[in-house]
Tab-separated table of C-alpha atoms in Angstrom:
chain	number	residue	atom	x	y	z
A	1	MET	CA	21.226	-186.263	-90.296
A	2	LYS	CA	20.196	-185.255	-86.774
A	3	PRO	CA	18.064	-182.116	-86.389
A	4	VAL	CA	19.622	-179.051	-84.764
A	5	LYS	CA	17.764	-177.062	-82.114
A	6	TYR	CA	18.398	-173.320	-82.069
A	7	ARG	CA	17.882	-172.154	-78.486
A	8	ASP	CA	18.533	-168.409	-78.978
A	9	GLY	CA	17.797	-167.826	-82.632
A	10	PHE	CA	18.907	-169.297	-85.921
A	11	SER	CA	22.581	-169.387	-86.919
A	12	GLY	CA	23.553	-171.010	-90.202
A	13	GLN	CA	27.198	-171.313	-89.219
A	14	GLY	CA	26.226	-172.653	-85.805
A	15	GLY	CA	24.152	-175.354	-87.459
A	16	LYS	CA	27.065	-176.344	-89.707
A	17	ASP	CA	29.366	-176.510	-86.695
A	18	ALA	CA	26.915	-178.732	-84.773
A	19	THR	CA	26.555	-181.107	-87.711
A	20	PHE	CA	30.349	-181.220	-88.106
A	21	LEU	CA	30.773	-182.168	-84.438
A	22	ASP	CA	28.269	-184.992	-84.886
A	23	THR	CA	29.745	-186.450	-88.077
A	24	SER	CA	33.440	-185.963	-87.412
A	25	SER	CA	33.757	-187.755	-84.069
A	26	THR	CA	32.174	-190.507	-81.988
A	27	VAL	CA	32.850	-188.565	-78.780
A	28	PRO	CA	29.364	-188.042	-77.298
A	29	TYR	CA	29.896	-184.556	-75.820
A	30	LEU	CA	31.600	-181.808	-77.787
A	31	LYS	CA	31.391	-178.009	-78.039
A	32	LYS	CA	32.610	-175.482	-80.607
A	33	ARG	CA	32.621	-171.689	-80.148
A	34	ARG	CA	32.751	-169.134	-82.909
A	35	PHE	CA	32.668	-165.308	-82.845
A	36	ASP	CA	29.406	-163.904	-84.191
A	37	PRO	CA	30.014	-160.581	-85.967
A	38	ALA	CA	26.300	-159.812	-86.040
A	39	THR	CA	25.944	-159.716	-82.244
A	40	GLY	CA	29.470	-159.261	-80.911
A	41	GLY	CA	29.020	-162.438	-78.871
A	42	GLN	CA	29.662	-166.112	-79.587
A	43	VAL	CA	27.700	-168.856	-81.328
A	44	VAL	CA	28.186	-172.136	-79.488
A	45	ALA	CA	27.500	-175.478	-81.197
A	46	HIS	CA	26.826	-178.389	-78.797
A	47	LYS	CA	26.841	-182.149	-79.297
A	48	ARG	CA	25.134	-183.725	-76.306
A	49	GLY	CA	24.779	-187.426	-76.904
A	50	ASP	CA	22.011	-187.823	-79.445
A	51	PHE	CA	21.116	-184.108	-79.402
A	52	LEU	CA	22.535	-181.161	-81.339
A	53	GLU	CA	21.848	-177.562	-80.365
A	54	VAL	CA	23.101	-174.046	-80.946
A	55	THR	CA	23.159	-171.296	-78.321
A	56	HIS	CA	24.401	-167.709	-78.144
A	57	GLU	CA	26.603	-166.335	-75.380
A	58	GLY	CA	28.012	-162.969	-74.412
A	59	LEU	CA	25.622	-160.842	-76.453
A	60	LEU	CA	26.715	-157.225	-76.447
A	61	GLU	CA	24.427	-154.233	-76.075
A	62	ASP	CA	23.560	-152.455	-79.295
A	63	GLY	CA	25.791	-149.508	-80.080
A	64	PHE	CA	24.758	-148.696	-83.661
A	65	TYR	CA	21.271	-147.504	-84.593
A	66	SER	CA	19.243	-146.387	-87.571
A	67	LEU	CA	15.585	-145.527	-87.998
A	68	GLY	CA	12.974	-145.311	-90.707
A	69	MET	CA	9.442	-146.191	-91.723
A	70	ILE	CA	8.253	-149.797	-91.877
A	71	ALA	CA	4.590	-150.416	-92.728
A	72	GLY	CA	3.634	-146.866	-91.793
A	73	GLU	CA	5.445	-146.856	-88.444
A	74	LYS	CA	8.822	-145.373	-87.543
A	75	ARG	CA	11.057	-148.183	-86.269
A	76	VAL	CA	14.498	-148.442	-84.675
A	77	VAL	CA	17.005	-151.069	-85.761
A	78	GLY	CA	20.132	-151.761	-83.746
A	79	SER	CA	23.331	-153.776	-83.744
A	80	ALA	CA	26.302	-154.239	-81.420
A	81	THR	CA	28.823	-154.337	-84.261
A	82	ALA	CA	27.108	-152.900	-87.374
A	83	ARG	CA	27.801	-156.208	-89.100
A	84	GLY	CA	25.574	-158.979	-90.347
A	85	ARG	CA	21.938	-158.078	-89.839
A	86	PHE	CA	20.504	-155.348	-87.621
A	87	THR	CA	17.618	-156.262	-85.313
A	88	ASP	CA	14.288	-154.428	-85.220
A	89	ARG	CA	14.188	-153.023	-81.679
A	90	GLY	CA	10.707	-151.573	-81.799
A	91	THR	CA	8.753	-148.389	-82.336
A	92	PHE	CA	10.721	-145.157	-82.234
A	93	ILE	CA	9.759	-143.147	-79.109
A	94	ALA	CA	6.183	-144.359	-79.216
A	95	ASP	CA	5.122	-142.626	-75.997
A	96	ASP	CA	6.988	-139.322	-76.021
A	97	GLY	CA	5.405	-137.551	-78.981
A	98	LEU	CA	8.745	-136.450	-80.428
A	99	LEU	CA	7.936	-135.823	-84.088
A	100	GLY	CA	9.901	-134.937	-87.201
A	101	VAL	CA	13.084	-136.748	-86.169
A	102	ASP	CA	15.024	-138.568	-88.896
A	103	ARG	CA	17.856	-139.959	-86.755
A	104	ILE	CA	19.108	-140.350	-83.209
A	105	ARG	CA	21.650	-137.616	-82.449
A	106	TYR	CA	24.882	-138.381	-80.639
A	107	TYR	CA	24.934	-136.842	-77.145
A	108	GLY	CA	27.948	-138.491	-75.498
A	109	ARG	CA	28.554	-140.867	-72.588
A	110	GLY	CA	26.941	-143.654	-74.594
A	111	LEU	CA	23.642	-141.797	-75.005
A	112	GLY	CA	21.660	-140.335	-77.880
A	113	LEU	CA	19.619	-137.144	-77.947
A	114	ASP	CA	16.835	-135.405	-79.842
A	115	THR	CA	14.787	-132.237	-79.447
A	116	ALA	CA	11.097	-131.315	-79.640
A	117	SER	CA	9.933	-127.788	-80.444
A	118	THR	CA	6.693	-126.212	-79.188
A	119	LEU	CA	5.447	-122.713	-80.046
A	120	LEU	CA	4.899	-120.766	-76.805
A	121	GLY	CA	3.705	-117.436	-78.188
A	122	THR	CA	5.500	-114.220	-79.084
A	123	ALA	CA	7.860	-111.687	-77.523
A	124	THR	CA	8.499	-108.145	-78.752
A	125	ASP	CA	11.984	-107.368	-80.028
A	126	PHE	CA	13.867	-104.031	-80.082
A	127	ASP	CA	12.201	-103.195	-83.414
A	128	GLY	CA	8.710	-103.502	-81.937
A	129	LYS	CA	7.934	-106.714	-83.812
A	130	PRO	CA	6.342	-109.865	-82.370
A	131	CYS	CA	8.869	-112.701	-82.553
A	132	ASN	CA	7.875	-116.320	-82.129
A	133	ALA	CA	9.103	-117.965	-78.927
A	134	TYR	CA	9.657	-121.737	-78.842
A	135	LYS	CA	10.157	-124.172	-76.014
A	136	LEU	CA	12.882	-126.620	-77.009
A	137	GLN	CA	12.675	-129.786	-74.928
A	138	THR	CA	15.673	-132.105	-75.064
A	139	TYR	CA	15.442	-135.850	-74.547
A	140	ARG	CA	18.156	-138.423	-74.008
A	141	THR	CA	17.963	-142.073	-74.963
A	142	ARG	CA	20.006	-145.235	-74.747
A	143	ASN	CA	18.208	-147.255	-77.390
A	144	GLY	CA	15.932	-144.990	-79.438
A	145	THR	CA	12.722	-146.601	-78.216
A	146	ARG	CA	12.490	-144.635	-74.989
A	147	PHE	CA	13.515	-140.982	-74.622
A	148	VAL	CA	13.785	-139.419	-71.158
A	149	PRO	CA	13.185	-135.642	-70.803
A	150	PHE	CA	16.467	-133.907	-70.033
A	151	TYR	CA	16.299	-130.095	-70.022
A	152	ASP	CA	14.500	-127.351	-71.911
A	153	PHE	CA	15.266	-123.812	-73.043
A	154	THR	CA	13.565	-121.024	-74.971
A	155	ALA	CA	14.551	-119.936	-78.460
A	156	PHE	CA	13.245	-117.056	-80.562
A	157	ALA	CA	13.216	-116.022	-84.210
A	158	PRO	CA	13.069	-112.741	-86.117
A	159	PHE	CA	9.638	-111.482	-87.133
A	160	GLU	CA	7.842	-113.910	-89.491
A	161	TYR	CA	10.705	-116.434	-89.408
A	162	GLY	CA	10.970	-119.839	-87.755
A	163	THR	CA	13.617	-120.699	-85.215
A	164	GLN	CA	16.676	-122.770	-86.077
A	165	PHE	CA	18.948	-124.561	-83.646
A	166	THR	CA	21.960	-126.860	-83.942
A	167	PHE	CA	23.264	-129.400	-81.441
A	168	VAL	CA	27.018	-129.686	-80.832
A	169	PRO	CA	27.742	-133.307	-79.811
A	170	GLY	CA	29.513	-133.990	-76.535
A	171	GLU	CA	33.266	-133.821	-76.107
A	172	VAL	CA	35.946	-134.184	-73.438
A	173	TYR	CA	38.090	-131.060	-73.309
A	174	GLY	CA	40.768	-129.529	-71.113
A	175	PRO	CA	44.217	-130.600	-69.875
A	176	ALA	CA	45.036	-133.607	-67.702
A	177	GLY	CA	43.667	-133.125	-64.230
A	178	ALA	CA	41.064	-130.614	-65.369
A	179	ARG	CA	39.163	-132.425	-68.087
A	180	LYS	CA	35.448	-131.849	-68.474
A	181	PHE	CA	32.529	-133.133	-70.526
A	182	GLN	CA	30.395	-130.744	-72.532
A	183	SER	CA	27.763	-130.675	-75.238
A	184	ALA	CA	26.062	-127.524	-76.505
A	185	TYR	CA	23.227	-125.961	-78.462
A	186	VAL	CA	23.592	-122.958	-80.761
A	187	PHE	CA	20.273	-121.174	-81.240
A	188	GLN	CA	18.536	-117.821	-81.786
A	189	SER	CA	17.585	-115.854	-78.710
A	190	LEU	CA	16.407	-112.491	-77.381
A	191	ASP	CA	17.973	-110.688	-74.441
A	192	PRO	CA	15.800	-108.810	-71.877
A	193	SER	CA	15.953	-105.627	-73.976
A	194	GLY	CA	14.724	-107.434	-77.092
A	195	GLN	CA	18.098	-107.688	-78.850
A	196	HIS	CA	18.616	-110.684	-81.116
A	197	TYR	CA	21.737	-112.762	-80.561
A	198	HIS	CA	23.212	-116.224	-81.185
A	199	ALA	CA	23.215	-118.200	-77.950
A	200	PHE	CA	25.734	-120.946	-77.150
A	201	LEU	CA	24.212	-123.050	-74.367
A	202	ARG	CA	26.832	-125.207	-72.631
A	203	ASP	CA	25.759	-128.433	-70.908
A	204	ASP	CA	28.037	-130.553	-68.696
A	205	GLY	CA	25.395	-133.210	-68.080
A	206	THR	CA	24.170	-131.550	-64.893
A	207	THR	CA	24.055	-127.774	-65.374
A	208	ARG	CA	23.603	-125.396	-68.283
A	209	VAL	CA	25.225	-121.992	-68.769
A	210	LEU	CA	25.311	-119.524	-71.675
A	211	GLY	CA	28.621	-118.695	-73.312
A	212	ASP	CA	29.609	-115.069	-73.819
A	213	THR	CA	28.969	-114.882	-77.560
A	214	LEU	CA	29.411	-111.656	-79.520
A	215	TYR	CA	26.371	-109.928	-80.991
A	216	LEU	CA	25.484	-106.907	-83.062
A	217	PRO	CA	22.964	-104.519	-81.465
A	218	ASN	CA	19.860	-103.550	-83.419
A	219	GLN	CA	20.351	-106.305	-85.987
A	220	LEU	CA	18.274	-109.381	-86.823
A	221	ALA	CA	20.281	-112.483	-85.912
A	222	THR	CA	18.984	-115.637	-87.555
A	223	TYR	CA	20.552	-119.118	-87.830
A	224	ALA	CA	24.073	-120.137	-86.796
A	225	ALA	CA	26.222	-123.001	-88.113
A	226	PRO	CA	28.798	-124.304	-85.596
A	227	ALA	CA	31.797	-126.535	-86.294
A	228	ARG	CA	34.312	-128.302	-84.094
A	229	ILE	CA	38.036	-127.860	-84.715
A	230	ALA	CA	39.426	-129.641	-81.637
A	231	PRO	CA	38.325	-130.261	-78.029
A	232	GLY	CA	37.160	-126.925	-76.650
A	233	ARG	CA	37.947	-125.141	-79.941
A	234	HIS	CA	34.963	-124.227	-82.092
A	235	VAL	CA	33.905	-121.771	-84.758
A	236	PHE	CA	30.457	-120.737	-85.842
A	237	MET	CA	28.969	-118.792	-88.694
A	238	GLY	CA	26.214	-116.461	-87.474
A	239	ALA	CA	23.744	-115.092	-90.016
A	240	TYR	CA	21.933	-111.720	-90.018
A	241	LEU	CA	18.949	-110.551	-92.071
A	242	ARG	CA	17.827	-107.201	-93.389
A	243	PRO	CA	14.310	-106.181	-92.338
A	244	HIS	CA	11.745	-107.157	-94.952
A	245	TYR	CA	9.145	-104.814	-93.444
A	246	SER	CA	8.804	-101.029	-93.438
A	247	GLY	CA	9.352	-98.679	-90.523
A	248	SER	CA	12.317	-100.588	-89.104
A	249	SER	CA	15.033	-99.077	-86.902
A	250	VAL	CA	17.579	-101.614	-88.197
A	251	ASP	CA	20.529	-100.052	-90.015
A	252	ALA	CA	20.168	-102.271	-93.079
A	253	ALA	CA	23.278	-100.898	-94.763
A	254	ALA	CA	25.343	-102.002	-91.729
A	255	CYS	CA	23.915	-105.535	-91.676
A	256	PRO	CA	26.923	-107.841	-92.221
A	257	GLY	CA	24.967	-110.874	-93.411
A	258	LEU	CA	27.557	-113.187	-91.843
A	259	VAL	CA	29.780	-112.993	-88.766
A	260	PHE	CA	32.287	-115.669	-87.712
A	261	GLN	CA	33.333	-116.294	-84.097
A	262	PHE	CA	35.977	-118.517	-82.484
A	263	THR	CA	36.339	-120.008	-79.011
A	264	ASP	CA	39.272	-121.770	-77.325
A	265	ASP	CA	37.550	-122.384	-73.979
A	266	ALA	CA	34.599	-124.566	-75.007
A	267	GLY	CA	32.346	-121.600	-75.677
A	268	ALA	CA	32.820	-119.615	-72.477
A	269	SER	CA	34.228	-116.658	-74.443
A	270	TRP	CA	34.315	-115.793	-78.135
A	271	SER	CA	36.318	-113.572	-80.496
A	272	GLU	CA	35.600	-112.420	-84.031
A	273	ALA	CA	37.454	-113.810	-87.041
A	274	SER	CA	40.353	-111.722	-88.330
A	275	SER	CA	39.820	-112.819	-91.938
A	276	THR	CA	36.799	-114.258	-93.740
A	277	ALA	CA	38.302	-114.369	-97.220
A	278	LEU	CA	36.644	-117.754	-97.780
A	279	PHE	CA	33.341	-115.849	-98.196
A	280	GLN	CA	34.819	-112.875	-100.065
A	281	GLU	CA	32.411	-113.091	-102.997
A	282	PHE	CA	29.489	-112.815	-100.575
A	283	PHE	CA	30.887	-109.750	-98.809
A	284	ASP	CA	31.926	-108.050	-102.064
A	285	THR	CA	28.519	-108.363	-103.724
A	286	ILE	CA	25.699	-109.319	-101.336
A	287	GLN	CA	26.654	-107.078	-98.461
A	288	THR	CA	26.910	-104.112	-100.838
A	289	LEU	CA	23.403	-104.514	-102.319
A	290	PRO	CA	21.556	-101.170	-102.273
A	291	VAL	CA	19.177	-100.197	-99.489
A	292	PRO	CA	16.212	-100.274	-99.792
A	293	GLY	CA	14.841	-102.577	-102.473
A	294	TYR	CA	17.123	-105.599	-102.140
A	295	ALA	CA	16.142	-106.991	-98.745
A	296	THR	CA	14.570	-110.135	-100.227
A	297	MET	CA	17.594	-110.862	-102.415
A	298	PHE	CA	19.948	-110.181	-99.505
A	299	ASN	CA	18.045	-112.510	-97.178
A	300	THR	CA	17.777	-115.214	-99.829
A	301	ALA	CA	21.554	-115.116	-100.219
A	302	VAL	CA	22.106	-115.247	-96.448
A	303	ASN	CA	19.809	-118.263	-96.125
A	304	ALA	CA	21.623	-120.019	-98.976
A	305	CYS	CA	25.026	-119.869	-97.257
A	306	GLY	CA	26.349	-123.233	-96.138
A	307	PHE	CA	29.119	-124.172	-93.718
A	308	TYR	CA	30.512	-127.625	-92.920
A	309	ALA	CA	33.916	-128.366	-91.400
A	310	ALA	CA	36.075	-131.416	-90.681
A	311	PRO	CA	38.982	-131.360	-88.184
A	312	LEU	CA	42.507	-131.696	-89.587
A	313	SER	CA	44.696	-130.849	-86.585
A	314	ALA	CA	44.542	-129.227	-83.147
A	315	SER	CA	44.209	-125.800	-84.757
A	316	ARG	CA	43.000	-126.339	-88.331
A	317	ALA	CA	39.882	-127.681	-89.998
A	318	LEU	CA	38.772	-128.159	-93.576
A	319	ALA	CA	35.860	-125.875	-94.505
A	320	TYR	CA	33.302	-127.001	-97.099
A	321	VAL	CA	31.022	-124.077	-97.882
A	322	VAL	CA	28.402	-122.542	-100.150
A	323	VAL	CA	29.131	-118.891	-101.012
A	324	PRO	CA	26.259	-117.042	-102.758
A	325	TYR	CA	27.129	-113.944	-104.791
A	326	ALA	CA	25.525	-111.447	-107.176
A	327	PRO	CA	27.185	-111.325	-110.622
A	328	ASN	CA	25.747	-107.834	-111.188
A	329	PRO	CA	25.105	-106.356	-107.739
A	330	GLY	CA	22.521	-103.625	-107.790
A	331	ALA	CA	21.827	-104.049	-111.511
A	332	ASP	CA	19.530	-107.077	-111.375
A	333	PHE	CA	18.257	-109.747	-108.988
A	334	VAL	CA	20.361	-112.676	-110.238
A	335	LEU	CA	22.002	-114.878	-107.602
A	336	LYS	CA	24.720	-117.469	-108.177
A	337	ALA	CA	26.740	-119.569	-105.740
A	338	LYS	CA	30.131	-121.199	-105.458
A	339	VAL	CA	30.972	-124.374	-103.548
A	340	LYS	CA	34.449	-123.986	-102.083
A	341	LEU	CA	37.033	-125.645	-99.903
A	342	GLY	CA	39.039	-123.662	-97.426
A	343	ILE	CA	40.998	-123.809	-94.204
A	344	VAL	CA	39.793	-122.632	-90.807
A	345	ASP	CA	42.757	-121.650	-88.604
A	346	ALA	CA	41.848	-121.321	-84.928
A	347	ASN	CA	45.212	-119.826	-83.979
A	348	ALA	CA	45.094	-117.085	-86.627
A	349	ARG	CA	41.282	-116.713	-86.424
A	350	THR	CA	41.026	-116.960	-90.214
A	351	LEU	CA	38.871	-118.656	-92.845
A	352	LEU	CA	40.824	-118.780	-96.086
A	353	SER	CA	39.854	-120.113	-99.507
A	354	THR	CA	41.782	-122.892	-101.247
A	355	LEU	CA	39.652	-124.353	-104.079
A	356	THR	CA	36.384	-123.743	-105.919
A	357	LEU	CA	34.582	-126.988	-106.719
A	358	PHE	CA	31.419	-125.599	-108.313
A	359	ASP	CA	30.146	-122.266	-109.650
A	360	GLY	CA	26.588	-121.946	-110.909
A	361	GLU	CA	22.919	-121.822	-109.925
A	362	VAL	CA	22.166	-121.601	-106.206
A	363	ASN	CA	19.925	-124.690	-106.082
A	364	ALA	CA	22.537	-126.808	-107.866
A	365	ALA	CA	25.260	-125.497	-105.536
A	366	LEU	CA	23.243	-126.441	-102.452
A	367	ALA	CA	22.601	-129.904	-103.880
A	368	PHE	CA	26.298	-130.336	-104.742
A	369	TRP	CA	27.309	-129.424	-101.173
A	370	SER	CA	24.523	-131.104	-99.198
A	371	GLY	CA	26.389	-134.364	-98.508
A	372	GLY	CA	28.810	-132.660	-96.112
A	373	CYS	CA	32.298	-133.743	-95.118
A	374	VAL	CA	33.839	-135.952	-92.456
A	375	GLY	CA	37.265	-136.075	-90.866
A	376	VAL	CA	39.256	-139.289	-91.296
A	377	GLU	CA	42.803	-140.411	-90.744
A	378	GLY	CA	45.109	-138.148	-92.726
A	379	GLY	CA	42.546	-135.608	-93.881
A	380	ALA	CA	38.883	-135.305	-94.778
A	381	VAL	CA	36.365	-136.982	-97.082
A	382	VAL	CA	34.108	-134.564	-98.959
A	383	VAL	CA	30.782	-135.728	-100.426
A	384	THR	CA	29.791	-134.030	-103.684
A	385	ARG	CA	26.690	-134.355	-105.826
A	386	PRO	CA	27.851	-133.142	-109.230
A	387	LEU	CA	25.501	-131.697	-111.810
A	388	ALA	CA	26.190	-134.387	-114.394
A	389	THR	CA	23.289	-133.487	-116.679
A	390	VAL	CA	20.539	-131.193	-115.351
A	391	TYR	CA	19.382	-130.208	-111.880
A	392	THR	CA	16.180	-132.230	-112.189
A	393	ASN	CA	18.253	-135.414	-112.578
A	394	ILE	CA	20.728	-135.011	-109.703
A	395	GLN	CA	18.789	-137.505	-107.586
A	396	ASN	CA	19.517	-140.217	-110.156
A	397	GLU	CA	23.254	-139.524	-110.313
A	398	PRO	CA	25.653	-141.150	-107.826
A	399	PRO	CA	27.536	-139.060	-105.267
A	400	VAL	CA	31.254	-138.603	-105.850
A	401	LEU	CA	33.616	-138.510	-102.874
A	402	LEU	CA	36.802	-136.486	-102.683
A	403	PHE	CA	39.708	-136.912	-100.281
A	404	THR	CA	41.926	-134.049	-99.267
A	405	PRO	CA	44.683	-133.902	-96.650
A	406	ASP	CA	44.903	-130.107	-96.680
A	407	GLY	CA	42.127	-128.502	-98.737
A	408	VAL	CA	44.531	-128.044	-101.656
A	409	SER	CA	45.425	-131.518	-102.934
A	410	VAL	CA	42.270	-133.406	-103.885
A	411	ALA	CA	41.810	-137.029	-104.966
A	412	THR	CA	38.539	-137.795	-106.748
A	413	MET	CA	37.079	-141.231	-106.056
A	414	PRO	CA	34.935	-143.306	-108.445
A	415	PRO	CA	31.168	-142.713	-108.248
A	416	ALA	CA	29.452	-144.385	-105.295
A	417	PRO	CA	27.596	-147.678	-105.919
A	418	GLN	CA	24.090	-146.190	-105.668
A	419	PRO	CA	22.421	-142.968	-106.892
A	420	ASN	CA	21.837	-140.055	-104.542
A	421	TYR	CA	18.237	-140.947	-103.715
A	422	CYS	CA	19.431	-144.422	-102.632
A	423	THR	CA	22.448	-143.216	-100.626
A	424	GLY	CA	22.384	-141.940	-97.052
A	425	VAL	CA	24.719	-139.939	-94.847
A	426	VAL	CA	28.439	-140.658	-95.095
A	427	THR	CA	30.003	-140.896	-91.624
A	428	ALA	CA	33.087	-142.426	-90.029
A	429	ILE	CA	33.094	-145.241	-87.462
A	430	ALA	CA	36.898	-145.451	-87.176
A	431	PRO	CA	39.857	-143.401	-88.457
A	432	GLY	CA	40.129	-145.614	-91.534
A	433	VAL	CA	36.495	-146.636	-92.025
A	434	ILE	CA	33.624	-144.624	-93.473
A	435	VAL	CA	30.103	-145.972	-93.867
A	436	ALA	CA	26.919	-145.008	-95.675
A	437	PRO	CA	23.441	-146.555	-95.724
A	438	MET	CA	22.464	-147.528	-99.262
A	439	TYR	CA	19.422	-149.151	-100.790
A	440	ASP	CA	20.401	-152.140	-102.958
A	441	GLY	CA	17.137	-154.075	-102.836
A	442	ALA	CA	17.303	-153.877	-99.038
A	443	HIS	CA	18.262	-151.024	-96.747
A	444	SER	CA	21.918	-151.894	-96.260
A	445	LEU	CA	25.060	-150.456	-94.713
A	446	TYR	CA	28.147	-150.154	-96.900
A	447	GLU	CA	31.691	-149.459	-95.759
A	448	SER	CA	34.834	-148.142	-97.392
A	449	ARG	CA	38.350	-148.542	-96.011
A	450	ASP	CA	40.026	-146.507	-98.745
A	451	ARG	CA	38.249	-143.131	-98.385
A	452	GLY	CA	35.457	-144.006	-100.799
A	453	ALA	CA	37.502	-145.538	-103.613
A	454	THR	CA	35.784	-148.917	-103.125
A	455	TRP	CA	32.743	-150.029	-101.159
A	456	ARG	CA	31.524	-153.325	-99.783
A	457	LYS	CA	28.349	-154.361	-98.027
A	458	ARG	CA	28.812	-154.527	-94.254
A	459	ALA	CA	25.312	-155.150	-92.909
A	460	VAL	CA	21.589	-155.227	-93.656
A	461	LEU	CA	19.700	-152.575	-91.711
A	462	THR	CA	16.311	-153.956	-92.737
A	463	ASP	CA	14.674	-155.682	-95.689
A	464	GLN	CA	11.176	-154.819	-94.458
A	465	ALA	CA	11.068	-151.136	-95.451
A	466	ALA	CA	9.784	-149.860	-98.770
A	467	ALA	CA	12.123	-149.010	-101.621
A	468	PRO	CA	12.969	-145.311	-102.042
A	469	VAL	CA	11.372	-143.425	-104.913
A	470	SER	CA	13.320	-141.109	-107.208
A	471	ASP	CA	11.969	-137.570	-107.239
A	472	VAL	CA	13.257	-134.106	-108.128
A	473	GLY	CA	15.018	-132.523	-105.166
A	474	LYS	CA	15.469	-135.828	-103.324
A	475	PHE	CA	19.244	-135.817	-102.944
A	476	GLN	CA	19.491	-138.425	-100.214
A	477	LEU	CA	17.936	-141.636	-98.944
A	478	GLU	CA	15.025	-140.828	-96.620
A	479	ASP	CA	14.454	-143.930	-94.485
A	480	PHE	CA	17.292	-145.655	-92.654
A	481	ALA	CA	19.499	-142.916	-94.061
A	482	ALA	CA	21.869	-142.379	-91.133
A	483	LEU	CA	23.866	-144.565	-88.786
A	484	THR	CA	24.175	-143.337	-85.195
A	485	PHE	CA	27.219	-144.695	-83.347
A	486	LEU	CA	26.763	-144.481	-79.569
A	487	ARG	CA	28.794	-147.368	-78.116
A	488	ARG	CA	31.479	-149.900	-79.019
A	489	ASN	CA	31.711	-153.093	-76.941
A	490	GLY	CA	29.312	-151.534	-74.473
A	491	GLN	CA	31.553	-148.515	-73.892
A	492	PRO	CA	30.762	-144.945	-75.015
A	493	ALA	CA	31.954	-144.046	-78.498
A	494	GLY	CA	33.422	-140.649	-79.310
A	495	ALA	CA	31.643	-137.912	-81.234
A	496	THR	CA	34.214	-137.983	-84.055
A	497	PRO	CA	35.248	-141.620	-84.679
A	498	GLY	CA	37.183	-140.689	-87.825
A	499	THR	CA	39.289	-138.209	-85.850
A	500	PRO	CA	39.012	-139.400	-82.212
A	501	TRP	CA	41.376	-136.690	-80.940
A	502	ALA	CA	39.025	-133.939	-82.196
A	503	SER	CA	36.426	-134.614	-79.477
A	504	ASP	CA	38.584	-136.054	-76.689
A	505	SER	CA	41.573	-134.217	-75.219
A	506	ARG	CA	42.844	-137.483	-73.745
A	507	ILE	CA	43.872	-138.524	-77.271
A	508	ALA	CA	46.876	-136.792	-78.830
A	509	PRO	CA	46.133	-134.902	-82.079
A	510	PRO	CA	48.225	-135.410	-85.217
A	511	THR	CA	51.331	-133.273	-85.464
């Protein structure tokens, strides 16, 4: 048998094709092309007289990325198709000093983004307290190995708290003839008079402008959790704390804990929700805790609130939330929490409850909810981490996915193939395809085309990284835990591949 030369890298199928050409015909010059799912190009087998060789043609640019530690160094792996085997593309941002990043964020226009935070000093708020000020520097990237500085802004935090900020991935919004691109950051800020507020910083790729968000004077605004409903239509949950220090001018009894705002114009203007019944247990018990004496319990409950959403239509989204409550408000310091489904209605400005999935200890509720939800064709997939035995064993239990078209009817899928500590973030790469990194002896990518009912291996991210270790509180794979989808066939991907219409007004939403 004649040897085969591999000009652009080994291909088992290419070698078989070359050998077949040699043994099946006496014609001296033959060629056979075959699509290569690992690269998006073609593997070409050549018979050239007495020589056999395999080449690759039409290699596509990577569009899918993941990152994690290999031999003590954070590395980026990439693929054009998220099939076959990902390729190690090098050290993750080796020369930019961007630390603490566990994935490349989706920016839009085929680019990724991440953010570095640097403490600048302090600024005095309306209550006379020094509040930490942070410079947030954004970087954009095309491949995860080189990040280019983009823009920076300043965020603040209430006294003795750290700042929190959330990126809203890019979208195309607006009607035909007036469509625009926008991404955004939601973060904590101080106005010139020292008032705390939730800022919504809008970025069109060239300029940045603040949206006209609502705020409560003389209150301590902390984190905010935004969610997309449709192009240009968003909601966010803004959190407020009671002062934990003496001598404050804050009206603690008037502190709402949570405030929900809606926008229909991509964050230019905002209006308050007309109903927040989804969080009724919080408002009935936590907000009514006596003043003083319960500031720590109040703030613990506020910080334990959770809010995810998945688009369902042009005006409605599924809400997947954690709602802390006090079983005996004012009588003791016991906190519990429910994990609930609900519906966010942008037209009615309401957040309404539909189902309770869990009711118990706060830490178990947060673990149950931590997998999030993702919009897909016909509804949403919800990731749950049930408390099968005890809290200290959740990491060893497999996640269980639910599918719901409306927040009311729920189909429970079989347990996922791997336990929580070996399973990464569930995302969508097409309306009918969800994926999740899983460790099965290698760091692999699994896909499901039936909303999590069955899974099959799609690709190997890397077999060079260490195996994950089970530990209490480790509810998710740590390395190579997320897939970032930036481009398909060299063209920019959308922010919401499972519901393409939700981030691109050029695509008609479901009726």
